[in-house]
Short mmCIF file of C-alpha atoms in Angstrom, two decimals:
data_model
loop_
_atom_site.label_atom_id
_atom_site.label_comp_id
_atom_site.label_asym_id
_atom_site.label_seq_id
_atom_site.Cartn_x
_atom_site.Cartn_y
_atom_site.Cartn_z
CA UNK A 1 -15.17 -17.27 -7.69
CA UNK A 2 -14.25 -18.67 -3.72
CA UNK A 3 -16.34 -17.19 -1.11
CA UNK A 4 -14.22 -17.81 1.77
CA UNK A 5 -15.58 -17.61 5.25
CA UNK A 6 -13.12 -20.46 6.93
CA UNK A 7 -12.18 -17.91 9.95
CA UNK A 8 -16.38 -17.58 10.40
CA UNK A 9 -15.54 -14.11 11.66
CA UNK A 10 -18.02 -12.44 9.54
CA UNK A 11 -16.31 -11.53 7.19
CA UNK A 12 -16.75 -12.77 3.30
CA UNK A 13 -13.56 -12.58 1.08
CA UNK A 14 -13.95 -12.72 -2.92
CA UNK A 15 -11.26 -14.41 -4.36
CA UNK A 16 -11.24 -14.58 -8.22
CA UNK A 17 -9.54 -16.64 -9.78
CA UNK A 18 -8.64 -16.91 -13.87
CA UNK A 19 -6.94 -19.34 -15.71
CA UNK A 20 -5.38 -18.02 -19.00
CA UNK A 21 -5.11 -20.68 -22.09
CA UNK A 22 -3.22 -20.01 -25.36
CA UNK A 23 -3.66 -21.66 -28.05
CA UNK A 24 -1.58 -21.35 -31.30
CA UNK A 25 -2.46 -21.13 -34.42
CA UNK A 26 -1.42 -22.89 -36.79
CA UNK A 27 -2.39 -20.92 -40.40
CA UNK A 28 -0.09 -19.52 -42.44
CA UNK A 29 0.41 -15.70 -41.93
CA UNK A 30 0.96 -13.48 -45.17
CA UNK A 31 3.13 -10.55 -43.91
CA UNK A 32 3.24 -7.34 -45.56
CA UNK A 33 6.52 -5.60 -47.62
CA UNK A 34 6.62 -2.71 -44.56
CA UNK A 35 6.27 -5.47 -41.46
CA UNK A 36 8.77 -7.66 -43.19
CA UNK A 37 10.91 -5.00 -43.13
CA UNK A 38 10.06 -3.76 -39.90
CA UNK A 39 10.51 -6.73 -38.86
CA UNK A 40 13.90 -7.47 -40.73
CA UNK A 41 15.25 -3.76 -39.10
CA UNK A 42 14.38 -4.59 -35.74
CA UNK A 43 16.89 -8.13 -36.35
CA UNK A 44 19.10 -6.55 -37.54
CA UNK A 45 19.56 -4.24 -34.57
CA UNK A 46 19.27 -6.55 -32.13
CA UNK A 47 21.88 -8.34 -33.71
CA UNK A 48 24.11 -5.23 -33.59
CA UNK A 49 23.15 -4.85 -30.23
CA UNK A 50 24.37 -8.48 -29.37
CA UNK A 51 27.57 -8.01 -31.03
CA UNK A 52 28.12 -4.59 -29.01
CA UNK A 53 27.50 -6.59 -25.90
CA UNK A 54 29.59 -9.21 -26.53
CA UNK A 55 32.52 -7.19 -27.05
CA UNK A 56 31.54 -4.76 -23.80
CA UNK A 57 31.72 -8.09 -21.76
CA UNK A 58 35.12 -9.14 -23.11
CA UNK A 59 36.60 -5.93 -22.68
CA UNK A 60 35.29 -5.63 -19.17
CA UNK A 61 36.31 -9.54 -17.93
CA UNK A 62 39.66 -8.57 -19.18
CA UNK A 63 40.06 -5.56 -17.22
CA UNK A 64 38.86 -7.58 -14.10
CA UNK A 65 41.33 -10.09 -14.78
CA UNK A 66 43.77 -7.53 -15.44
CA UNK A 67 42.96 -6.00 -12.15
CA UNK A 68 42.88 -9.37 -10.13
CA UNK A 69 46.46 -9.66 -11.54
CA UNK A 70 47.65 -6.16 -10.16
CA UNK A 71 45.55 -7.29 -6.77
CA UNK A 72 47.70 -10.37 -6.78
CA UNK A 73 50.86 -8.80 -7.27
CA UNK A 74 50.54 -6.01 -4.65
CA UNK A 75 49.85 -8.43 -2.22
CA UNK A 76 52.70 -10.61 -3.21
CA UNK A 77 55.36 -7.40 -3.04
CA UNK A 78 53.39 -6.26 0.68
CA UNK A 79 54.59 -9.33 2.03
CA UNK A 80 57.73 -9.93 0.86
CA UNK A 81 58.97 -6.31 1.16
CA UNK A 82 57.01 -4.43 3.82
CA UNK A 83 56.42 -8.20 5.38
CA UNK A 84 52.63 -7.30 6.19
CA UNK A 85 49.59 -8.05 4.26
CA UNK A 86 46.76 -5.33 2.55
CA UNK A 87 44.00 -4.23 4.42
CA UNK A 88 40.42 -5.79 3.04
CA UNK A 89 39.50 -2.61 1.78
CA UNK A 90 42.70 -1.98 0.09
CA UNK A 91 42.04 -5.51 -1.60
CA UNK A 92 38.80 -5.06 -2.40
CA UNK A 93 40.10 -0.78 -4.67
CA UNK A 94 41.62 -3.45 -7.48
CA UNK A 95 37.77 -4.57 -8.10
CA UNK A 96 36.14 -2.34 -10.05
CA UNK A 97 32.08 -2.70 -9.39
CA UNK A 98 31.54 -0.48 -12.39
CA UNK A 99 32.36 -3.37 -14.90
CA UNK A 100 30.56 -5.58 -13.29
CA UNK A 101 27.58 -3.79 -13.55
CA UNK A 102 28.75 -3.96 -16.81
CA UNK A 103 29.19 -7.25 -17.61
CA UNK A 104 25.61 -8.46 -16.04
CA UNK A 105 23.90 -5.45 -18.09
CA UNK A 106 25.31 -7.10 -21.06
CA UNK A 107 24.95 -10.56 -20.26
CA UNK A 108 21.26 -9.40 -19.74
CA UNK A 109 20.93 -7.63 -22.98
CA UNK A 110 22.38 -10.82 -24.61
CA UNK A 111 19.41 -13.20 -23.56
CA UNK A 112 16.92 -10.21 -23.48
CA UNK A 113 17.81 -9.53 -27.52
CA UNK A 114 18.35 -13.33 -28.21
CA UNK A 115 14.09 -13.92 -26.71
CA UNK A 116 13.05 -10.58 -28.63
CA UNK A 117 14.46 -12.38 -31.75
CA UNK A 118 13.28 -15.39 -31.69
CA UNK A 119 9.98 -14.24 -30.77
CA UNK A 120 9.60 -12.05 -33.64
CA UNK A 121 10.82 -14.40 -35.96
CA UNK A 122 8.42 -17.12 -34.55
CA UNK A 123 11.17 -19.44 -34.09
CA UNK A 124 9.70 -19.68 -30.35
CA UNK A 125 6.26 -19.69 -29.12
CA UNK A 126 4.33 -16.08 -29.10
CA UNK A 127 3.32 -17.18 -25.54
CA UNK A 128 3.12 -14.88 -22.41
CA UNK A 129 5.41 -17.04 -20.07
CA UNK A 130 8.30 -16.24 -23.01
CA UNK A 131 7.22 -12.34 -23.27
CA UNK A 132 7.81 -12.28 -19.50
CA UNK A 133 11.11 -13.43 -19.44
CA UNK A 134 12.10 -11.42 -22.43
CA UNK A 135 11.03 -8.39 -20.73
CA UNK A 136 12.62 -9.13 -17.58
CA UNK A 137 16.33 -9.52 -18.98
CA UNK A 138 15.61 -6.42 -21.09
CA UNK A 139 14.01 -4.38 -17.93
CA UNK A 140 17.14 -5.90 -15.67
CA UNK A 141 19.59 -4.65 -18.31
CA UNK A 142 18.11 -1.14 -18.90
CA UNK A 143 18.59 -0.40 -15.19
CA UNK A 144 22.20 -1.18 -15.01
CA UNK A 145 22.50 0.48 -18.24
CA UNK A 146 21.35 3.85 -16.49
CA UNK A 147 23.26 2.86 -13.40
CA UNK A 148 26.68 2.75 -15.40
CA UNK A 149 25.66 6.39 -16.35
CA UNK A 150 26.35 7.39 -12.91
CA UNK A 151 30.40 6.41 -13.33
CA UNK A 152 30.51 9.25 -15.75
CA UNK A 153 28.79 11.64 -13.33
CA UNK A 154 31.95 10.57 -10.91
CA UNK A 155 34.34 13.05 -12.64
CA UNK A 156 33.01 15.62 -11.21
CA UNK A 157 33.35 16.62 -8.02
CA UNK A 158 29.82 17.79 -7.16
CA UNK A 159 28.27 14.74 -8.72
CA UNK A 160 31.27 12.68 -7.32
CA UNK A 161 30.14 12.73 -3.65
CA UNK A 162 26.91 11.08 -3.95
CA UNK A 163 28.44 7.83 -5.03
CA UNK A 164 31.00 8.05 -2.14
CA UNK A 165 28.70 9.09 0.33
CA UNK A 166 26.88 5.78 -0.52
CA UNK A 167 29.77 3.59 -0.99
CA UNK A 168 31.03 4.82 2.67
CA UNK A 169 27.47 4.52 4.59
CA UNK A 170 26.64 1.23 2.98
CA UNK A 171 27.98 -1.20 5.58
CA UNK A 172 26.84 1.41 8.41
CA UNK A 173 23.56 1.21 6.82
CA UNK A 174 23.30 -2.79 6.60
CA UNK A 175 24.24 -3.28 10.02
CA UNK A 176 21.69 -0.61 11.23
CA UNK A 177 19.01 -2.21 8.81
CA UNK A 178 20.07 -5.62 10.49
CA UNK A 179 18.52 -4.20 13.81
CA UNK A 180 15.43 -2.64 11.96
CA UNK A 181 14.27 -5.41 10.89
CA UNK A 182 14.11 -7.33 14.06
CA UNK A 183 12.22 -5.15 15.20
CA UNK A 184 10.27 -5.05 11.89
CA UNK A 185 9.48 -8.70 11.51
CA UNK A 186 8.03 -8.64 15.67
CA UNK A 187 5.39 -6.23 14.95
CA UNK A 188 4.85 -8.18 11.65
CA UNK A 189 4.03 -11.69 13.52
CA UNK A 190 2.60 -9.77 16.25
CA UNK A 191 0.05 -8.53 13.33
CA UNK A 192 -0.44 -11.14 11.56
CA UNK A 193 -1.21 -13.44 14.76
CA UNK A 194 -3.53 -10.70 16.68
CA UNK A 195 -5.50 -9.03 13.92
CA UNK A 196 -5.09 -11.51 11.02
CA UNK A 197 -8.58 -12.39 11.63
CA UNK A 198 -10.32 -9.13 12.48
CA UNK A 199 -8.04 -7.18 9.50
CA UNK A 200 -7.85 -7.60 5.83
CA UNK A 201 -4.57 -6.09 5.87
CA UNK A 202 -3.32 -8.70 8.29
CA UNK A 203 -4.35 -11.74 6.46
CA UNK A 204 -1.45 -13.12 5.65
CA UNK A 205 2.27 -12.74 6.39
CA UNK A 206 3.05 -10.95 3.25
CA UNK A 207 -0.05 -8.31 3.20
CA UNK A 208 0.96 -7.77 7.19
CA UNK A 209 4.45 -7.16 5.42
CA UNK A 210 3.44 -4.95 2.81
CA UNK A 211 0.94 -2.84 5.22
CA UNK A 212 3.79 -1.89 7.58
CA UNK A 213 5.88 -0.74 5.01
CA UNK A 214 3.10 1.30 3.81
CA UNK A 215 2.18 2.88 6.99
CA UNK A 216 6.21 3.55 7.37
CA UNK A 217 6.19 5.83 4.57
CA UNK A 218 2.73 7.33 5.38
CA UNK A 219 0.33 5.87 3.14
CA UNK A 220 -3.45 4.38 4.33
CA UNK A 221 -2.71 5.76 7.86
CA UNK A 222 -6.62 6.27 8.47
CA UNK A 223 -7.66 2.78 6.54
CA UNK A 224 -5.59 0.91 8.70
CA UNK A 225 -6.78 2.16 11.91
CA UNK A 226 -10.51 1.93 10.64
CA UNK A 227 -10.60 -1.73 9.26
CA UNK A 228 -10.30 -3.52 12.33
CA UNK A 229 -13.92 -5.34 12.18
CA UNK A 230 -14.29 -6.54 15.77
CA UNK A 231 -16.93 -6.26 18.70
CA UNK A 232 -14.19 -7.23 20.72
CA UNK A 233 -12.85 -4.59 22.74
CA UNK A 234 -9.73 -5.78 23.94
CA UNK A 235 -8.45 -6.48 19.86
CA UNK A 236 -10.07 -3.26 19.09
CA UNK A 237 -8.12 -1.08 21.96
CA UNK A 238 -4.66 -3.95 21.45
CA UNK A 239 -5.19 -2.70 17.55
CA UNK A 240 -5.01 1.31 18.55
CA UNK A 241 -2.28 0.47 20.58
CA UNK A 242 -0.06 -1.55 17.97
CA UNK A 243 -0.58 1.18 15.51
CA UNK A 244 0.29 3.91 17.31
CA UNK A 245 3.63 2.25 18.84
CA UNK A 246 4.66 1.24 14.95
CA UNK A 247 3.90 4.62 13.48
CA UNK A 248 5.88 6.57 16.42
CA UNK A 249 8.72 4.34 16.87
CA UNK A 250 9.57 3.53 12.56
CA UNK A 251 8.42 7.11 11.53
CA UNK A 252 10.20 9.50 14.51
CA UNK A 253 12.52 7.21 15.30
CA UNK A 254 14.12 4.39 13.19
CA UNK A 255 13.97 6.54 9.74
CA UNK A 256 15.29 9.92 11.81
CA UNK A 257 18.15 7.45 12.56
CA UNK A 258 18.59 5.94 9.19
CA UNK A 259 18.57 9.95 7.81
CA UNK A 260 21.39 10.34 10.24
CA UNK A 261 23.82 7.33 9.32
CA UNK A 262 23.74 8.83 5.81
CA UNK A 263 24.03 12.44 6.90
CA UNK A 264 26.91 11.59 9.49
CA UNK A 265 28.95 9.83 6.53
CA UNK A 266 28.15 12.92 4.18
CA UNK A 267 29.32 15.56 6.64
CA UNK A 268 32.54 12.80 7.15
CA UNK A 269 33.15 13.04 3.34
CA UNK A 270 32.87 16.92 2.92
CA UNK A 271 35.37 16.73 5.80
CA UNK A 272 37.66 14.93 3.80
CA UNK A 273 37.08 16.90 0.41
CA UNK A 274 38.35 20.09 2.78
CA UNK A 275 41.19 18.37 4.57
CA UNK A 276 41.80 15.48 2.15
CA UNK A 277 41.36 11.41 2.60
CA UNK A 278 42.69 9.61 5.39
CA UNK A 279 46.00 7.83 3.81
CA UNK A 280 45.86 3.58 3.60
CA UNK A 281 48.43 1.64 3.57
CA UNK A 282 47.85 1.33 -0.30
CA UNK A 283 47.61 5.18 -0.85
CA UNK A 284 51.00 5.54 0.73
CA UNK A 285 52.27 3.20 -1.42
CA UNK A 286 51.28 4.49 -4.99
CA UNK A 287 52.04 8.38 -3.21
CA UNK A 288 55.85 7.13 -2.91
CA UNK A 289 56.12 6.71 -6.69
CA UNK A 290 57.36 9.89 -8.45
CA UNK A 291 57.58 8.52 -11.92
CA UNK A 292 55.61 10.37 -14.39
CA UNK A 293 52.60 8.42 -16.22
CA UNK A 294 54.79 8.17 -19.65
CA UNK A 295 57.50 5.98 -18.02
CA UNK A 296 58.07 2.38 -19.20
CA UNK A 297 58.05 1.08 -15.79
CA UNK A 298 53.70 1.23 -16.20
CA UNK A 299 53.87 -0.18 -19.89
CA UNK A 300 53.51 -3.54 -20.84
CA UNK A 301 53.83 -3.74 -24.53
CA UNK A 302 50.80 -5.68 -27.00
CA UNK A 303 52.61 -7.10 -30.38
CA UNK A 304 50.67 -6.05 -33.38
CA UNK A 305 47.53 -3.54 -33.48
CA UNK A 306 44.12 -2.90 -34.07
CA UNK A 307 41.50 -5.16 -32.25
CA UNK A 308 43.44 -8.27 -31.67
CA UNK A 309 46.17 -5.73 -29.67
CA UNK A 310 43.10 -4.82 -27.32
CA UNK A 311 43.00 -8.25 -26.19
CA UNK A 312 46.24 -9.84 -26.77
CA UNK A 313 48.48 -9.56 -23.33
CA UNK A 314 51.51 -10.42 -25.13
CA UNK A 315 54.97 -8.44 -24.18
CA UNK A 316 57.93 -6.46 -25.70
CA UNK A 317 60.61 -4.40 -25.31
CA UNK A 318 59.25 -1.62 -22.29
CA UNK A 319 61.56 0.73 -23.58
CA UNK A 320 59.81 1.09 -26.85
CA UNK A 321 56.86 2.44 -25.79
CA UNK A 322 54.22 2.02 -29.26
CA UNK A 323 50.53 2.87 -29.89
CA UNK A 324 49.16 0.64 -28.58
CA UNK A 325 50.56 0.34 -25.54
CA UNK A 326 48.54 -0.80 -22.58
CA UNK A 327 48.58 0.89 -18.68
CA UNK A 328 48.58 -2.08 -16.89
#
C-alpha cells in the first residue's frame, strides 16, 4: 500500500497495489463421463464454427476481389471512352464495407474459437493473460457480428435511412470533431496543469481526460465543483470559472452543433427519398443501360457446379446461360 504525499499539498492518496501469481498444477485431473462430453460438444462446435468462418471469409475476399475487378474496369472504359476519370466516391460504391466487417468478424472468431479450444483442452496454459485475449477476439467478433445485422435492416426503407444518414454525415462529423477536440485537449492541459494538485480528478492527464468527458454528458457535475481542496482563493475562484466555461460552451454549444450536422444530413436525405438522389457520374452510367438483368451481357459463366463453381472464375459460352451462373 503507497501513501503518496510527493505534491505535500495535504492531501494523502492510497494506492494499492496487487500482484497476481499463478501457479499450475501439475496432478492429474480425472474428468467425469458428462464434462468429457461437455467438453467434447463444446469442440466440436467450435470447430463447426471455424469451418463456417473460414468459408464466410473466402466467400467475402472473393467478392472484394470481384468488385476491385469491376472498380478496375469502369475506370479503364471512363477513360478511354468518356476520356475522364471516376469521382472518389464513385470509386470508393465498388467497395463493399459490409464484407469487410465480415471478413474481420470472422478472422476474429477464428483466433477467438482456436484460444477457447486450446484452453479447454489444456493444450495451452489455463492462465488469465490467455483468457483475456480469448475473450477479446470473441467480444471483437460478436460486435461486428451484430453490426452485419444492420445490412439486413437496409432493405427497408424506414430502417434504410439510418445507415445513410450516417454514411453521409460521417466526414461532416470528423472534420467538426477535428475542431472539438482542440478545443477539448486546451481545457484538458489547462486542468491538468492548474488543478492537478488541488483536484483528484485532475491528477493526471488521463483522469483530467476522463472527467471532462464525464461532465460533457452530465455526470458528477456537483463532485467536480466541490473537490477542489485549496485555501487558495485565486485556484478556488480560476476552478469555478473553468467549470462553468466547459460545461456552457461543450453542453449548449459544441453537442447542439454536433446534433445539428446529423440532423442537417437527415433532413438532406429525406429530401432526396421525396425528390430522388442527386445523379453521379457513375449513376448515369449504369441508368443508360436498358438491358434486362437475364441478359448474357452480365453473365460470366463457372464450368462445373456445386461448391467448387462458387469459387472457380472460370468462363464459357455467355450465351448459355446455366445454374450456376455468376452476376459479375
Amino acid at each position: 500500500i503507497v501513501f503518496d504525499d510527493s505534491n505535500r499539498d495535504g492531501q494523502m492518496l492510497l494506492d494499492l497495489d496487487t500482484e497476481l501469481e499463478e501457479r499450475t498444477c501439475h496432478g492429474h485431473y480425472n474428468y467425469g463421463e458428462e464434462e468429457k462430453q461437455e467438453r467434447l460438444t463444446n469442440t466440436l462446435y467450435d470447430i463447426f464454427v471455424i469451418c463456417v468462418s473460414v468459408l464466410s471469409a473466402v466467400l467475402c475476399l472473393r467478392s472484394l476481389y470481384r468488385g476491385h475487378k469491376l472498380k478496375q474496369k469502369t475506370i479503364d472504359h471512363f477513360k478511354k471512352v468518356y476520356r475522364k476519370d471516376l469521382s472518389r466516391s464513385d470509386k470508393f460504391e465498388f467497395l463493399n464495407l459490409w464484407y469487410v466487417a465480415i471478413v474481420l468478424n470472422d478472422i476474429f472468431t477464428i483466433v477467438g474459437s482456436s484460444f477457447k479450444i486450446q484452453i479447454e483442452n489444456k493444450n495451452a496454459q489455463s492462465t488469465s493473460e490467455n483468457y483475456d485475449n480469448c475473450s477479446l477476439f470473441l467480444g471483437t467478433g460478436s460486435i461486428l457480428v451484430w453490426l452485419g445485422v444492420l445490412r439486413y435492416l437496409g432493405f427497408f426503407k424506414t430502417f434504410n435511412i439510418l445507415s445513410i444518414v450516417l454514411k453521409k454525415a460521417f466526414p461532416n462529423m470528423m472534420r467538426f470533431l477535428v475542431g472539438a477536440l482542440m478545443l477539448y485537449v486546451g481545457f484538458m492541459f489547462c486542468g491538468w496543469v492548474v488543478l492537478g494538485p488541488y483536484h483528484i480528478k485532475f491528477r493526471h492527464l488521463s483522469t483530467s481526460s476522463e472527467c471532462l468527458y464525464s461532465l460533457i454528458n452530465g455526470d458528477d457535475m456537483f463532485v467536480t465543483f466541490s473537490a477542489t481542496m485549496t485555501k487558495n482563493m485565486v485556484v478556488w475562484y480560476f476552478s469555478r470559472i473553468y467549470l462553468y466555461i466547459f460545461i456552457s460552451l461543450f453542453i449548449y454549444c459544441v453537442l447542439n452543433l454536433f446534433i445539428a450536422v446529423i440532423l442537417d444530413t437527415y433532413e438532406t436525405i429525406k429530401e432526396y427519398y421525396e425528390c430522388g438522389f442527386p445523379k453521379t457520374d457513375l449513376s448515369e452510367f449504369i441508368c443508360k443501360c436498358n438491358d434486362p438483368p437475364t441478359s448474357a451481357l452480365y453473365r460470366g459463366e463457372d464450368t462445373g457446379c456445386g461448391l467448387w463453381s462458387c469459387l472457380c472464375c472460370c468462363k464459357r459460352n455467355a450465351d448459355q446461360p446455366g445454374e450456376y451462373t455468376s452476376l459479375l
